[in-house]
Amino acid sequence: TNENPVRIKLANGRFLEDVNLAEWEFLGGSGRGTIIKGNVKMSSFSKLENLTVESNKYYGQNISVDAQGDNWYFVQNVYIDGNGNRLNVGIAMPKDSNHGMIQLNEIANNGIGILYNSTRNDMIRNNTLRNNEYGVWFYDSRKTPSAIEQKLTELTDNNTYQNNIVSDITNQSQR
């Protein structure tokens, strides 16, 4: 519960497994030396911070949020490495998720750095996205100009983009 969340602290080391965080579970590491070689699935009100997540597959999602609606999830100070897998996604935000806080992360070497899927009210700031085929991929089933503009507003808060393919999305809402 919010009064008593489960807090898990990992020491430096390599952990070769997938991780599923339940509601109100917080997973923290000791910095980049704490490495999860697998995928992390987050639920509503979960938190992931201060560690490294490396892809161990040719395709998939390094960090995925498996919740819809009012889910409030938090990813901070995480190095997310797709290991050059073009079919990999760094952080996948599912349809209709909202209130995500993604800050101070480095998301690198994925096919897609961040996947937006009709999300709302997210705070994406002070991240570095580099060497991804696509830094950010928008998918918004509503396809309205205001929805796309909201996503662009969320992405202009001190994020750094390096060596990603940049594509013109201005006409996406017209399709």
GROMACS .gro file of N, CA and C in nm:
model
  525
    1THR      N    1   0.084  -0.119   0.000
    1THR     CA    2   0.000   0.000   0.000
    1THR      C    3   0.088   0.124   0.000
    2ASN      N    4   0.028   0.237  -0.020
    2ASN     CA    5   0.107   0.360  -0.023
    2ASN      C    6   0.166   0.393   0.114
    3GLU      N    7   0.107   0.345   0.223
    3GLU     CA    8   0.165   0.369   0.356
    3GLU      C    9   0.284   0.278   0.383
    4ASN      N   10   0.290   0.163   0.316
    4ASN     CA   11   0.395   0.066   0.344
    4ASN      C   12   0.440  -0.006   0.216
    5PRO      N   13   0.506   0.067   0.123
    5PRO     CA   14   0.551   0.000  -0.001
    5PRO      C   15   0.664  -0.098   0.029
    6VAL      N   16   0.677  -0.199  -0.057
    6VAL     CA   17   0.787  -0.294  -0.046
    6VAL      C   18   0.909  -0.230  -0.112
    7ARG      N   19   1.018  -0.217  -0.038
    7ARG     CA   20   1.140  -0.156  -0.090
    7ARG      C   21   1.249  -0.263  -0.100
    8ILE      N   22   1.300  -0.282  -0.222
    8ILE     CA   23   1.403  -0.383  -0.248
    8ILE      C   24   1.529  -0.310  -0.293
    9LYS      N   25   1.640  -0.333  -0.225
    9LYS     CA   26   1.767  -0.267  -0.258
    9LYS      C   27   1.867  -0.374  -0.300
   10LEU      N   28   1.920  -0.363  -0.421
   10LEU     CA   29   2.017  -0.458  -0.473
   10LEU      C   30   2.158  -0.400  -0.463
   11ALA      N   31   2.253  -0.483  -0.426
   11ALA     CA   32   2.394  -0.445  -0.425
   11ALA      C   33   2.448  -0.454  -0.568
   12ASN      N   34   2.569  -0.408  -0.589
   12ASN     CA   35   2.632  -0.423  -0.720
   12ASN      C   36   2.643  -0.571  -0.755
   13GLY      N   37   2.624  -0.602  -0.882
   13GLY     CA   38   2.632  -0.738  -0.931
   13GLY      C   39   2.547  -0.753  -1.055
   14ARG      N   40   2.554  -0.872  -1.118
   14ARG     CA   41   2.475  -0.902  -1.237
   14ARG      C   42   2.365  -1.000  -1.199
   15PHE      N   43   2.243  -0.964  -1.235
   15PHE     CA   44   2.126  -1.046  -1.204
   15PHE      C   45   2.065  -1.089  -1.337
   16LEU      N   46   2.077  -1.216  -1.372
   16LEU     CA   47   2.034  -1.269  -1.501
   16LEU      C   48   1.892  -1.321  -1.491
   17GLU      N   49   1.796  -1.231  -1.490
   17GLU     CA   50   1.656  -1.271  -1.479
   17GLU      C   51   1.563  -1.157  -1.514
   18ASP      N   52   1.440  -1.192  -1.548
   18ASP     CA   53   1.336  -1.092  -1.567
   18ASP      C   54   1.278  -1.056  -1.431
   19VAL      N   55   1.233  -0.932  -1.418
   19VAL     CA   56   1.180  -0.883  -1.291
   19VAL      C   57   1.038  -0.832  -1.314
   20ASN      N   58   0.946  -0.872  -1.227
   20ASN     CA   59   0.809  -0.822  -1.230
   20ASN      C   60   0.782  -0.747  -1.101
   21LEU      N   61   0.764  -0.615  -1.111
   21LEU     CA   62   0.734  -0.534  -0.993
   21LEU      C   63   0.583  -0.525  -0.977
   22ALA      N   64   0.534  -0.564  -0.862
   22ALA     CA   65   0.391  -0.555  -0.832
   22ALA      C   66   0.359  -0.412  -0.786
   23GLU      N   67   0.231  -0.385  -0.766
   23GLU     CA   68   0.192  -0.253  -0.715
   23GLU      C   69   0.263  -0.225  -0.584
   24TRP      N   70   0.310  -0.102  -0.572
   24TRP     CA   71   0.377  -0.051  -0.452
   24TRP      C   72   0.506  -0.126  -0.421
   25GLU      N   73   0.575  -0.177  -0.524
   25GLU     CA   74   0.708  -0.232  -0.506
   25GLU      C   75   0.809  -0.134  -0.565
   26PHE      N   76   0.913  -0.104  -0.489
   26PHE     CA   77   1.018  -0.012  -0.530
   26PHE      C   78   1.148  -0.092  -0.538
   27LEU      N   79   1.214  -0.090  -0.655
   27LEU     CA   80   1.340  -0.160  -0.675
   27LEU      C   81   1.449  -0.059  -0.701
   28GLY      N   82   1.553  -0.063  -0.619
   28GLY     CA   83   1.666   0.028  -0.634
   28GLY      C   84   1.796  -0.048  -0.634
   29GLY      N   85   1.894   0.011  -0.699
   29GLY     CA   86   2.026  -0.050  -0.704
   29GLY      C   87   2.129   0.041  -0.639
   30SER      N   88   2.256   0.005  -0.659
   30SER     CA   89   2.367   0.082  -0.603
   30SER      C   90   2.438   0.161  -0.712
   31GLY      N   91   2.373   0.184  -0.825
   31GLY     CA   92   2.432   0.256  -0.936
   31GLY      C   93   2.445   0.166  -1.058
   32ARG      N   94   2.526   0.209  -1.156
   32ARG     CA   95   2.538   0.133  -1.281
   32ARG      C   96   2.597  -0.005  -1.262
   33GLY      N   97   2.662  -0.029  -1.151
   33GLY     CA   98   2.719  -0.161  -1.124
   33GLY      C   99   2.615  -0.264  -1.084
   34THR      N  100   2.492  -0.221  -1.058
   34THR     CA  101   2.381  -0.312  -1.033
   34THR      C  102   2.313  -0.335  -1.167
   35ILE      N  103   2.329  -0.455  -1.223
   35ILE     CA  104   2.285  -0.482  -1.361
   35ILE      C  105   2.180  -0.592  -1.361
   36ILE      N  106   2.064  -0.560  -1.416
   36ILE     CA  107   1.961  -0.661  -1.442
   36ILE      C  108   1.972  -0.695  -1.589
   37LYS      N  109   2.012  -0.817  -1.619
   37LYS     CA  110   2.022  -0.863  -1.758
   37LYS      C  111   1.894  -0.939  -1.787
   38GLY      N  112   1.792  -0.862  -1.826
   38GLY     CA  113   1.659  -0.917  -1.849
   38GLY      C  114   1.561  -0.802  -1.864
   39ASN      N  115   1.435  -0.834  -1.861
   39ASN     CA  116   1.331  -0.732  -1.878
   39ASN      C  117   1.269  -0.700  -1.743
   40VAL      N  118   1.224  -0.575  -1.728
   40VAL     CA  119   1.157  -0.532  -1.606
   40VAL      C  120   1.015  -0.492  -1.643
   41LYS      N  121   0.918  -0.555  -1.580
   41LYS     CA  122   0.778  -0.521  -1.601
   41LYS      C  123   0.728  -0.449  -1.476
   42MET      N  124   0.676  -0.328  -1.496
   42MET     CA  125   0.631  -0.246  -1.384
   42MET      C  126   0.479  -0.242  -1.378
   43SER      N  127   0.427  -0.235  -1.258
   43SER     CA  128   0.283  -0.223  -1.235
   43SER      C  129   0.251  -0.083  -1.187
   44SER      N  130   0.125  -0.059  -1.159
   44SER     CA  131   0.084   0.070  -1.104
   44SER      C  132   0.159   0.098  -0.974
   45PHE      N  133   0.197   0.223  -0.958
   45PHE     CA  134   0.260   0.271  -0.836
   45PHE      C  135   0.392   0.201  -0.805
   46SER      N  136   0.464   0.154  -0.907
   46SER     CA  137   0.594   0.092  -0.885
   46SER      C  138   0.705   0.191  -0.920
   47LYS      N  139   0.826   0.161  -0.870
   47LYS     CA  140   0.939   0.252  -0.885
   47LYS      C  141   1.065   0.172  -0.916
   48LEU      N  142   1.144   0.224  -1.011
   48LEU     CA  143   1.270   0.161  -1.050
   48LEU      C  144   1.375   0.271  -1.054
   49GLU      N  145   1.488   0.250  -0.983
   49GLU     CA  146   1.588   0.357  -0.982
   49GLU      C  147   1.728   0.307  -0.951
   50ASN      N  148   1.824   0.382  -1.003
   50ASN     CA  149   1.965   0.372  -0.968
   50ASN      C  150   2.025   0.236  -1.002
   51LEU      N  151   2.006   0.190  -1.128
   51LEU     CA  152   2.065   0.065  -1.172
   51LEU      C  153   2.073   0.061  -1.324
   52THR      N  154   2.118  -0.053  -1.378
   52THR     CA  155   2.128  -0.074  -1.522
   52THR      C  156   2.035  -0.188  -1.561
   53VAL      N  157   1.965  -0.171  -1.673
   53VAL     CA  158   1.884  -0.278  -1.731
   53VAL      C  159   1.940  -0.304  -1.871
   54GLU      N  160   1.987  -0.427  -1.894
   54GLU     CA  161   2.042  -0.465  -2.025
   54GLU      C  162   1.952  -0.568  -2.090
   55SER      N  163   1.937  -0.554  -2.221
   55SER     CA  164   1.857  -0.651  -2.297
   55SER      C  165   1.930  -0.783  -2.303
   56ASN      N  166   1.854  -0.891  -2.288
   56ASN     CA  167   1.914  -1.023  -2.303
   56ASN      C  168   1.850  -1.100  -2.418
   57LYS      N  169   1.770  -1.030  -2.498
   57LYS     CA  170   1.700  -1.094  -2.609
   57LYS      C  171   1.722  -1.015  -2.737
   58TYR      N  172   1.687  -1.075  -2.848
   58TYR     CA  173   1.698  -1.006  -2.975
   58TYR      C  174   1.584  -0.907  -2.995
   59TYR      N  175   1.474  -0.927  -2.926
   59TYR     CA  176   1.360  -0.837  -2.939
   59TYR      C  177   1.292  -0.827  -2.802
   60GLY      N  178   1.209  -0.728  -2.786
   60GLY     CA  179   1.132  -0.715  -2.661
   60GLY      C  180   1.142  -0.576  -2.605
   61GLN      N  181   1.113  -0.566  -2.478
   61GLN     CA  182   1.111  -0.437  -2.410
   61GLN      C  183   1.198  -0.448  -2.285
   62ASN      N  184   1.291  -0.355  -2.270
   62ASN     CA  185   1.374  -0.356  -2.150
   62ASN      C  186   1.289  -0.325  -2.028
   63ILE      N  187   1.214  -0.215  -2.035
   63ILE     CA  188   1.125  -0.177  -1.925
   63ILE      C  189   0.987  -0.156  -1.985
   64SER      N  190   0.889  -0.224  -1.933
   64SER     CA  191   0.753  -0.205  -1.981
   64SER      C  192   0.662  -0.179  -1.862
   65VAL      N  193   0.566  -0.094  -1.884
   65VAL     CA  194   0.467  -0.063  -1.781
   65VAL      C  195   0.343  -0.142  -1.815
   66ASP      N  196   0.305  -0.233  -1.727
   66ASP     CA  197   0.193  -0.323  -1.752
   66ASP      C  198   0.074  -0.280  -1.667
   67ALA      N  199   0.025  -0.161  -1.695
   67ALA     CA  200  -0.090  -0.110  -1.620
   67ALA      C  201  -0.159  -0.007  -1.708
   68GLN      N  202  -0.287   0.007  -1.688
   68GLN     CA  203  -0.363   0.108  -1.760
   68GLN      C  204  -0.438   0.193  -1.660
   69GLY      N  205  -0.475   0.311  -1.703
   69GLY     CA  206  -0.551   0.399  -1.615
   69GLY      C  207  -0.459   0.481  -1.528
   70ASP      N  208  -0.499   0.503  -1.407
   70ASP     CA  209  -0.430   0.592  -1.316
   70ASP      C  210  -0.317   0.517  -1.247
   71ASN      N  211  -0.202   0.502  -1.316
   71ASN     CA  212  -0.104   0.407  -1.265
   71ASN      C  213   0.022   0.464  -1.202
   72TRP      N  214   0.059   0.585  -1.218
   72TRP     CA  215   0.171   0.647  -1.145
   72TRP      C  216   0.292   0.555  -1.131
   73TYR      N  217   0.381   0.555  -1.229
   73TYR     CA  218   0.504   0.476  -1.220
   73TYR      C  219   0.623   0.570  -1.231
   74PHE      N  220   0.740   0.525  -1.186
   74PHE     CA  221   0.855   0.612  -1.170
   74PHE      C  222   0.981   0.538  -1.213
   75VAL      N  223   1.056   0.594  -1.311
   75VAL     CA  224   1.184   0.538  -1.356
   75VAL      C  225   1.286   0.651  -1.348
   76GLN      N  226   1.387   0.634  -1.263
   76GLN     CA  227   1.484   0.742  -1.242
   76GLN      C  228   1.626   0.687  -1.231
   77ASN      N  229   1.719   0.755  -1.296
   77ASN     CA  230   1.861   0.724  -1.288
   77ASN      C  231   1.888   0.577  -1.326
   78VAL      N  232   1.829   0.535  -1.438
   78VAL     CA  233   1.848   0.400  -1.488
   78VAL      C  234   1.919   0.407  -1.623
   79TYR      N  235   2.022   0.325  -1.641
   79TYR     CA  236   2.087   0.311  -1.770
   79TYR      C  237   2.021   0.192  -1.839
   80ILE      N  238   1.960   0.217  -1.954
   80ILE     CA  239   1.883   0.117  -2.027
   80ILE      C  240   1.955   0.089  -2.158
   81ASP      N  241   2.011  -0.030  -2.171
   81ASP     CA  242   2.094  -0.065  -2.285
   81ASP      C  243   2.031  -0.179  -2.364
   82GLY      N  244   1.993  -0.149  -2.488
   82GLY     CA  245   1.934  -0.250  -2.575
   82GLY      C  246   2.035  -0.338  -2.645
   83ASN      N  247   2.165  -0.315  -2.621
   83ASN     CA  248   2.273  -0.394  -2.681
   83ASN      C  249   2.267  -0.397  -2.833
   84GLY      N  250   2.219  -0.290  -2.893
   84GLY     CA  251   2.218  -0.279  -3.038
   84GLY      C  252   2.108  -0.358  -3.107
   85ASN      N  253   2.014  -0.409  -3.032
   85ASN     CA  254   1.905  -0.488  -3.092
   85ASN      C  255   1.802  -0.395  -3.154
   86ARG      N  256   1.789  -0.399  -3.285
   86ARG     CA  257   1.697  -0.310  -3.355
   86ARG      C  258   1.551  -0.338  -3.325
   87LEU      N  259   1.519  -0.456  -3.274
   87LEU     CA  260   1.381  -0.490  -3.243
   87LEU      C  261   1.349  -0.470  -3.095
   88ASN      N  262   1.435  -0.398  -3.025
   88ASN     CA  263   1.420  -0.378  -2.882
   88ASN      C  264   1.364  -0.238  -2.854
   89VAL      N  265   1.288  -0.226  -2.746
   89VAL     CA  266   1.234  -0.098  -2.699
   89VAL      C  267   1.291  -0.070  -2.561
   90GLY      N  268   1.343   0.049  -2.539
   90GLY     CA  269   1.398   0.085  -2.409
   90GLY      C  270   1.291   0.092  -2.302
   91ILE      N  271   1.195   0.184  -2.316
   91ILE     CA  272   1.082   0.195  -2.224
   91ILE      C  273   0.954   0.197  -2.306
   92ALA      N  274   0.865   0.102  -2.278
   92ALA     CA  275   0.736   0.095  -2.347
   92ALA      C  276   0.627   0.140  -2.252
   93MET      N  277   0.559   0.246  -2.291
   93MET     CA  278   0.449   0.301  -2.212
   93MET      C  279   0.320   0.259  -2.280
   94PRO      N  280   0.237   0.178  -2.215
   94PRO     CA  281   0.123   0.117  -2.283
   94PRO      C  282   0.008   0.213  -2.306
   95LYS      N  283  -0.085   0.164  -2.384
   95LYS     CA  284  -0.205   0.242  -2.416
   95LYS      C  285  -0.275   0.286  -2.289
   96ASP      N  286  -0.306   0.414  -2.285
   96ASP     CA  287  -0.384   0.475  -2.177
   96ASP      C  288  -0.316   0.474  -2.041
   97SER      N  289  -0.185   0.453  -2.036
   97SER     CA  290  -0.118   0.471  -1.908
   97SER      C  291  -0.104   0.621  -1.884
   98ASN      N  292  -0.084   0.658  -1.760
   98ASN     CA  293  -0.064   0.800  -1.733
   98ASN      C  294   0.009   0.822  -1.602
   99HIS      N  295   0.055   0.944  -1.586
   99HIS     CA  296   0.128   0.989  -1.468
   99HIS      C  297   0.261   0.916  -1.451
  100GLY      N  298   0.328   0.886  -1.563
  100GLY     CA  299   0.462   0.828  -1.555
  100GLY      C  300   0.565   0.937  -1.532
  101MET      N  301   0.664   0.908  -1.451
  101MET     CA  302   0.776   0.999  -1.428
  101MET      C  303   0.901   0.927  -1.476
  102ILE      N  304   0.958   0.977  -1.586
  102ILE     CA  305   1.079   0.919  -1.643
  102ILE      C  306   1.183   1.030  -1.647
  103GLN      N  307   1.283   1.020  -1.560
  103GLN     CA  308   1.381   1.130  -1.551
  103GLN      C  309   1.520   1.078  -1.516
  104LEU      N  310   1.620   1.153  -1.565
  104LEU     CA  311   1.760   1.130  -1.534
  104LEU      C  312   1.810   0.992  -1.580
  105ASN      N  313   1.753   0.942  -1.690
  105ASN     CA  314   1.791   0.811  -1.743
  105ASN      C  315   1.877   0.827  -1.868
  106GLU      N  316   1.952   0.724  -1.901
  106GLU     CA  317   2.020   0.716  -2.029
  106GLU      C  318   1.965   0.593  -2.100
  107ILE      N  319   1.908   0.615  -2.218
  107ILE     CA  320   1.843   0.509  -2.294
  107ILE      C  321   1.919   0.496  -2.426
  108ALA      N  322   1.987   0.382  -2.445
  108ALA     CA  323   2.080   0.370  -2.557
  108ALA      C  324   2.070   0.235  -2.626
  109ASN      N  325   2.104   0.237  -2.756
  109ASN     CA  326   2.127   0.116  -2.836
  109ASN      C  327   2.003   0.029  -2.855
  110ASN      N  328   1.888   0.091  -2.870
  110ASN     CA  329   1.762   0.020  -2.894
  110ASN      C  330   1.711   0.052  -3.034
  111GLY      N  331   1.615  -0.025  -3.081
  111GLY     CA  332   1.544   0.013  -3.202
  111GLY      C  333   1.460   0.138  -3.174
  112ILE      N  334   1.389   0.138  -3.061
  112ILE     CA  335   1.309   0.254  -3.017
  112ILE      C  336   1.348   0.284  -2.873
  113GLY      N  337   1.384   0.408  -2.846
  113GLY     CA  338   1.421   0.447  -2.709
  113GLY      C  339   1.301   0.449  -2.617
  114ILE      N  340   1.200   0.531  -2.649
  114ILE     CA  341   1.076   0.539  -2.571
  114ILE      C  342   0.960   0.521  -2.666
  115LEU      N  343   0.869   0.432  -2.632
  115LEU     CA  344   0.747   0.409  -2.710
  115LEU      C  345   0.629   0.467  -2.633
  116TYR      N  346   0.564   0.567  -2.695
  116TYR     CA  347   0.442   0.627  -2.638
  116TYR      C  348   0.323   0.562  -2.707
  117ASN      N  349   0.226   0.516  -2.631
  117ASN     CA  350   0.106   0.458  -2.689
  117ASN      C  351  -0.015   0.520  -2.621
  118SER      N  352  -0.059   0.633  -2.671
  118SER     CA  353  -0.178   0.702  -2.620
  118SER      C  354  -0.169   0.729  -2.470
  119THR      N  355  -0.053   0.772  -2.424
  119THR     CA  356  -0.035   0.801  -2.282
  119THR      C  357  -0.075   0.944  -2.252
  120ARG      N  358  -0.092   0.974  -2.124
  120ARG     CA  359  -0.132   1.109  -2.082
  120ARG      C  360  -0.058   1.149  -1.955
  121ASN      N  361  -0.038   1.278  -1.939
  121ASN     CA  362   0.011   1.337  -1.814
  121ASN      C  363   0.144   1.278  -1.766
  122ASP      N  364   0.234   1.251  -1.858
  122ASP     CA  365   0.364   1.197  -1.821
  122ASP      C  366   0.464   1.310  -1.802
  123MET      N  367   0.565   1.287  -1.721
  123MET     CA  368   0.675   1.381  -1.703
  123MET      C  369   0.801   1.311  -1.753
  124ILE      N  370   0.850   1.355  -1.868
  124ILE     CA  371   0.970   1.299  -1.929
  124ILE      C  372   1.073   1.411  -1.932
  125ARG      N  373   1.175   1.404  -1.845
  125ARG     CA  374   1.269   1.515  -1.839
  125ARG      C  375   1.409   1.470  -1.801
  126ASN      N  376   1.506   1.548  -1.849
  126ASN     CA  377   1.647   1.529  -1.817
  126ASN      C  378   1.698   1.389  -1.847
  127ASN      N  379   1.654   1.332  -1.960
  127ASN     CA  380   1.701   1.202  -2.006
  127ASN      C  381   1.795   1.220  -2.123
  128THR      N  382   1.879   1.122  -2.148
  128THR     CA  383   1.962   1.118  -2.268
  128THR      C  384   1.923   0.995  -2.348
  129LEU      N  385   1.883   1.017  -2.473
  129LEU     CA  386   1.851   0.907  -2.564
  129LEU      C  387   1.957   0.910  -2.674
  130ARG      N  388   2.035   0.802  -2.686
  130ARG     CA  389   2.142   0.801  -2.785
  130ARG      C  390   2.154   0.666  -2.852
  131ASN      N  391   2.196   0.673  -2.976
  131ASN     CA  392   2.223   0.554  -3.058
  131ASN      C  393   2.105   0.458  -3.066
  132ASN      N  394   1.985   0.511  -3.060
  132ASN     CA  395   1.866   0.432  -3.087
  132ASN      C  396   1.829   0.454  -3.233
  133GLU      N  397   1.769   0.356  -3.297
  133GLU     CA  398   1.726   0.381  -3.434
  133GLU      C  399   1.623   0.494  -3.434
  134TYR      N  400   1.528   0.490  -3.343
  134TYR     CA  401   1.432   0.599  -3.324
  134TYR      C  402   1.437   0.636  -3.176
  135GLY      N  403   1.466   0.761  -3.147
  135GLY     CA  404   1.470   0.804  -3.008
  135GLY      C  405   1.335   0.788  -2.941
  136VAL      N  406   1.231   0.839  -3.006
  136VAL     CA  407   1.095   0.832  -2.952
  136VAL      C  408   1.002   0.792  -3.065
  137TRP      N  409   0.912   0.699  -3.039
  137TRP     CA  410   0.813   0.655  -3.136
  137TRP      C  411   0.676   0.687  -3.078
  138PHE      N  412   0.598   0.766  -3.152
  138PHE     CA  413   0.463   0.802  -3.108
  138PHE      C  414   0.361   0.709  -3.172
  139TYR      N  415   0.272   0.659  -3.090
  139TYR     CA  416   0.153   0.595  -3.144
  139TYR      C  417   0.037   0.647  -3.061
  140ASP      N  418  -0.054   0.714  -3.127
  140ASP     CA  419  -0.169   0.769  -3.057
  140ASP      C  420  -0.293   0.735  -3.138
  141SER      N  421  -0.373   0.643  -3.086
  141SER     CA  422  -0.489   0.597  -3.160
  141SER      C  423  -0.589   0.710  -3.183
  142ARG      N  424  -0.582   0.815  -3.100
  142ARG     CA  425  -0.674   0.929  -3.118
  142ARG      C  426  -0.634   1.013  -3.239
  143LYS      N  427  -0.503   1.016  -3.269
  143LYS     CA  428  -0.448   1.088  -3.384
  143LYS      C  429  -0.500   1.231  -3.394
  144THR      N  430  -0.505   1.297  -3.284
  144THR     CA  431  -0.548   1.436  -3.285
  144THR      C  432  -0.426   1.525  -3.271
  145PRO      N  433  -0.427   1.642  -3.333
  145PRO     CA  434  -0.313   1.732  -3.319
  145PRO      C  435  -0.282   1.766  -3.174
  146SER      N  436  -0.384   1.784  -3.091
  146SER     CA  437  -0.357   1.821  -2.952
  146SER      C  438  -0.286   1.708  -2.877
  147ALA      N  439  -0.319   1.583  -2.906
  147ALA     CA  440  -0.252   1.471  -2.840
  147ALA      C  441  -0.104   1.466  -2.879
  148ILE      N  442  -0.074   1.484  -3.006
  148ILE     CA  443   0.066   1.484  -3.051
  148ILE      C  444   0.139   1.604  -2.993
  149GLU      N  445   0.076   1.721  -2.994
  149GLU     CA  446   0.141   1.840  -2.938
  149GLU      C  447   0.171   1.820  -2.790
  150GLN      N  448   0.084   1.755  -2.716
  150GLN     CA  449   0.109   1.728  -2.575
  150GLN      C  450   0.233   1.642  -2.558
  151LYS      N  451   0.249   1.540  -2.641
  151LYS     CA  452   0.366   1.454  -2.633
  151LYS      C  453   0.493   1.534  -2.662
  152LEU      N  454   0.488   1.619  -2.763
  152LEU     CA  455   0.605   1.701  -2.796
  152LEU      C  456   0.639   1.794  -2.681
  153THR      N  457   0.540   1.849  -2.615
  153THR     CA  458   0.563   1.934  -2.499
  153THR      C  459   0.632   1.856  -2.389
  154GLU      N  460   0.588   1.733  -2.364
  154GLU     CA  461   0.649   1.651  -2.261
  154GLU      C  462   0.794   1.620  -2.292
  155LEU      N  463   0.830   1.613  -2.420
  155LEU     CA  464   0.965   1.573  -2.460
  155LEU      C  465   1.063   1.688  -2.472
  156THR      N  466   1.020   1.810  -2.447
  156THR     CA  467   1.112   1.922  -2.463
  156THR      C  468   1.169   1.970  -2.330
  157ASP      N  469   1.151   1.897  -2.225
  157ASP     CA  470   1.195   1.939  -2.092
  157ASP      C  471   1.336   1.886  -2.063
  158ASN      N  472   1.436   1.948  -2.125
  158ASN     CA  473   1.577   1.919  -2.101
  158ASN      C  474   1.620   1.777  -2.135
  159ASN      N  475   1.554   1.712  -2.230
  159ASN     CA  476   1.600   1.582  -2.277
  159ASN      C  477   1.707   1.604  -2.383
  160THR      N  478   1.802   1.512  -2.393
  160THR     CA  479   1.910   1.520  -2.490
  160THR      C  480   1.896   1.403  -2.587
  161TYR      N  481   1.905   1.432  -2.717
  161TYR     CA  482   1.893   1.330  -2.820
  161TYR      C  483   2.022   1.328  -2.899
  162GLN      N  484   2.089   1.212  -2.906
  162GLN     CA  485   2.216   1.200  -2.977
  162GLN      C  486   2.212   1.078  -3.069
  163ASN      N  487   2.243   1.099  -3.196
  163ASN     CA  488   2.257   0.992  -3.293
  163ASN      C  489   2.134   0.904  -3.308
  164ASN      N  490   2.016   0.964  -3.301
  164ASN     CA  491   1.891   0.894  -3.326
  164ASN      C  492   1.841   0.941  -3.462
  165ILE      N  493   1.764   0.857  -3.530
  165ILE     CA  494   1.700   0.901  -3.653
  165ILE      C  495   1.590   0.997  -3.614
  166VAL      N  496   1.585   1.110  -3.681
  166VAL     CA  497   1.481   1.208  -3.655
  166VAL      C  498   1.384   1.203  -3.771
  167SER      N  499   1.256   1.186  -3.743
  167SER     CA  500   1.158   1.181  -3.850
  167SER      C  501   1.051   1.286  -3.829
  168ASP      N  502   0.991   1.328  -3.936
  168ASP     CA  503   0.888   1.431  -3.932
  168ASP      C  504   0.756   1.369  -3.891
  169ILE      N  505   0.702   1.410  -3.778
  169ILE     CA  506   0.575   1.355  -3.733
  169ILE      C  507   0.463   1.458  -3.742
  170THR      N  508   0.490   1.572  -3.801
  170THR     CA  509   0.391   1.678  -3.800
  170THR      C  510   0.264   1.639  -3.873
  171ASN      N  511   0.271   1.551  -3.971
  171ASN     CA  512   0.153   1.513  -4.047
  171ASN      C  513   0.089   1.383  -3.999
  172GLN      N  514   0.141   1.323  -3.893
  172GLN     CA  515   0.086   1.197  -3.843
  172GLN      C  516  -0.060   1.211  -3.803
  173SER      N  517  -0.098   1.326  -3.750
  173SER     CA  518  -0.236   1.342  -3.701
  173SER      C  519  -0.336   1.355  -3.817
  174GLN      N  520  -0.285   1.373  -3.938
  174GLN     CA  521  -0.375   1.390  -4.053
  174GLN      C  522  -0.413   1.256  -4.116
  175ARG      N  523  -0.351   1.146  -4.074
  175ARG     CA  524  -0.376   1.015  -4.136
  175ARG      C  525  -0.495   0.946  -4.079
   0.00000   0.00000   0.00000
